[in-house]
Amino acid sequence: MVTEDDKKEIMEKLDEISDRLQKLNIAEYIELVRSPRRMLLINFIAGLARGLGVAIGATFLGAIFLVILFRLARLNLPLIGEYIARIVKIVQTYL
């Protein structure tokens, strides 16, 4: 038979589970899944943001790489200098 203490413990556990579910925003997620247009819009915007971030990051890293190459070319290192000088000339012709 279930005692009063058991009932209180069960109610406390149910309250805890309820609080956790509310924190997870399950209702909002279910609403999002039920609305394909909204889901597509959100995913489209997220994809644009990711693409923009990748483009900006690649440009930044490429610029840093070119600056390092230009500085190495100015040092006139014997073997590396010739190779880097060729790369720098190629890059300068296309910039």
Short mmCIF file of C-alpha atoms in Angstrom, two decimals:
data_model
loop_
_atom_site.label_atom_id
_atom_site.label_comp_id
_atom_site.label_asym_id
_atom_site.label_seq_id
_atom_site.Cartn_x
_atom_site.Cartn_y
_atom_site.Cartn_z
CA MET A 1 0.00 0.00 0.00
CA VAL A 2 1.18 3.52 -0.76
CA THR A 3 1.87 5.64 2.28
CA GLU A 4 1.60 9.41 2.61
CA ASP A 5 5.38 9.73 2.54
CA ASP A 6 5.49 7.80 -0.74
CA LYS A 7 2.82 10.10 -2.20
CA LYS A 8 4.78 13.19 -1.15
CA GLU A 9 7.97 11.78 -2.66
CA ILE A 10 6.19 10.96 -5.92
CA MET A 11 4.68 14.47 -6.06
CA GLU A 12 8.10 16.04 -5.45
CA LYS A 13 9.60 13.96 -8.25
CA LEU A 14 6.77 14.93 -10.59
CA ASP A 15 7.28 18.60 -9.75
CA GLU A 16 10.99 18.24 -10.43
CA ILE A 17 10.32 16.57 -13.78
CA SER A 18 7.81 19.26 -14.66
CA ASP A 19 10.31 22.00 -13.87
CA ARG A 20 12.98 20.34 -15.99
CA LEU A 21 10.62 19.99 -18.94
CA GLN A 22 9.66 23.64 -18.70
CA LYS A 23 13.32 24.62 -18.68
CA LEU A 24 13.90 22.58 -21.83
CA ASN A 25 11.18 24.55 -23.67
CA ILE A 26 9.64 21.37 -25.07
CA ALA A 27 6.46 23.24 -25.99
CA GLU A 28 8.40 25.70 -28.16
CA TYR A 29 10.28 22.87 -29.84
CA ILE A 30 7.05 21.01 -30.62
CA GLU A 31 5.56 24.22 -32.02
CA LEU A 32 8.64 24.67 -34.19
CA VAL A 33 8.42 21.11 -35.52
CA ARG A 34 4.75 21.59 -36.35
CA SER A 35 5.52 24.68 -38.44
CA PRO A 36 7.73 23.64 -41.38
CA ARG A 37 7.87 27.19 -42.79
CA ARG A 38 9.23 28.60 -39.56
CA MET A 39 11.73 25.76 -39.28
CA LEU A 40 12.92 26.34 -42.86
CA LEU A 41 13.26 30.07 -42.24
CA ILE A 42 15.27 29.59 -39.07
CA ASN A 43 17.55 27.00 -40.72
CA PHE A 44 17.99 29.23 -43.78
CA ILE A 45 19.03 32.19 -41.64
CA ALA A 46 21.36 29.98 -39.61
CA GLY A 47 22.94 28.69 -42.85
CA LEU A 48 23.48 32.23 -44.11
CA ALA A 49 25.15 33.18 -40.83
CA ARG A 50 27.42 30.13 -40.97
CA GLY A 51 28.35 30.83 -44.59
CA LEU A 52 29.13 34.45 -43.83
CA GLY A 53 31.26 33.42 -40.88
CA VAL A 54 33.20 30.93 -42.98
CA ALA A 55 33.78 33.54 -45.71
CA ILE A 56 34.99 36.18 -43.27
CA GLY A 57 37.18 33.68 -41.42
CA ALA A 58 38.76 32.34 -44.60
CA THR A 59 39.44 35.88 -45.83
CA PHE A 60 41.04 36.82 -42.52
CA LEU A 61 43.23 33.70 -42.40
CA GLY A 62 44.19 34.12 -46.06
CA ALA A 63 45.23 37.72 -45.44
CA ILE A 64 47.37 36.67 -42.48
CA PHE A 65 48.98 33.95 -44.61
CA LEU A 66 49.79 36.46 -47.37
CA VAL A 67 51.28 38.94 -44.91
CA ILE A 68 53.53 36.20 -43.54
CA LEU A 69 54.54 35.21 -47.08
CA PHE A 70 55.37 38.81 -48.02
CA ARG A 71 57.51 39.21 -44.91
CA LEU A 72 59.32 35.93 -45.54
CA ALA A 73 60.00 36.98 -49.13
CA ARG A 74 61.59 40.23 -47.91
CA LEU A 75 64.02 38.28 -45.71
CA ASN A 76 65.67 36.79 -48.83
CA LEU A 77 66.16 33.32 -47.38
CA PRO A 78 68.20 31.26 -49.87
CA LEU A 79 65.95 28.28 -50.73
CA ILE A 80 62.66 29.38 -49.27
CA GLY A 81 63.01 32.92 -50.62
CA GLU A 82 62.91 31.87 -54.27
CA TYR A 83 59.86 29.69 -53.76
CA ILE A 84 58.04 32.35 -51.77
CA ALA A 85 59.05 35.02 -54.29
CA ARG A 86 57.36 33.02 -57.05
CA ILE A 87 54.20 32.64 -54.96
CA VAL A 88 54.22 36.35 -54.10
CA LYS A 89 54.59 37.31 -57.77
CA ILE A 90 51.68 35.03 -58.71
CA VAL A 91 49.52 36.48 -55.96
CA GLN A 92 50.43 40.07 -56.87
CA THR A 93 49.52 39.52 -60.52
CA TYR A 94 46.04 38.31 -59.58
CA LEU A 95 45.37 40.96 -56.90
#
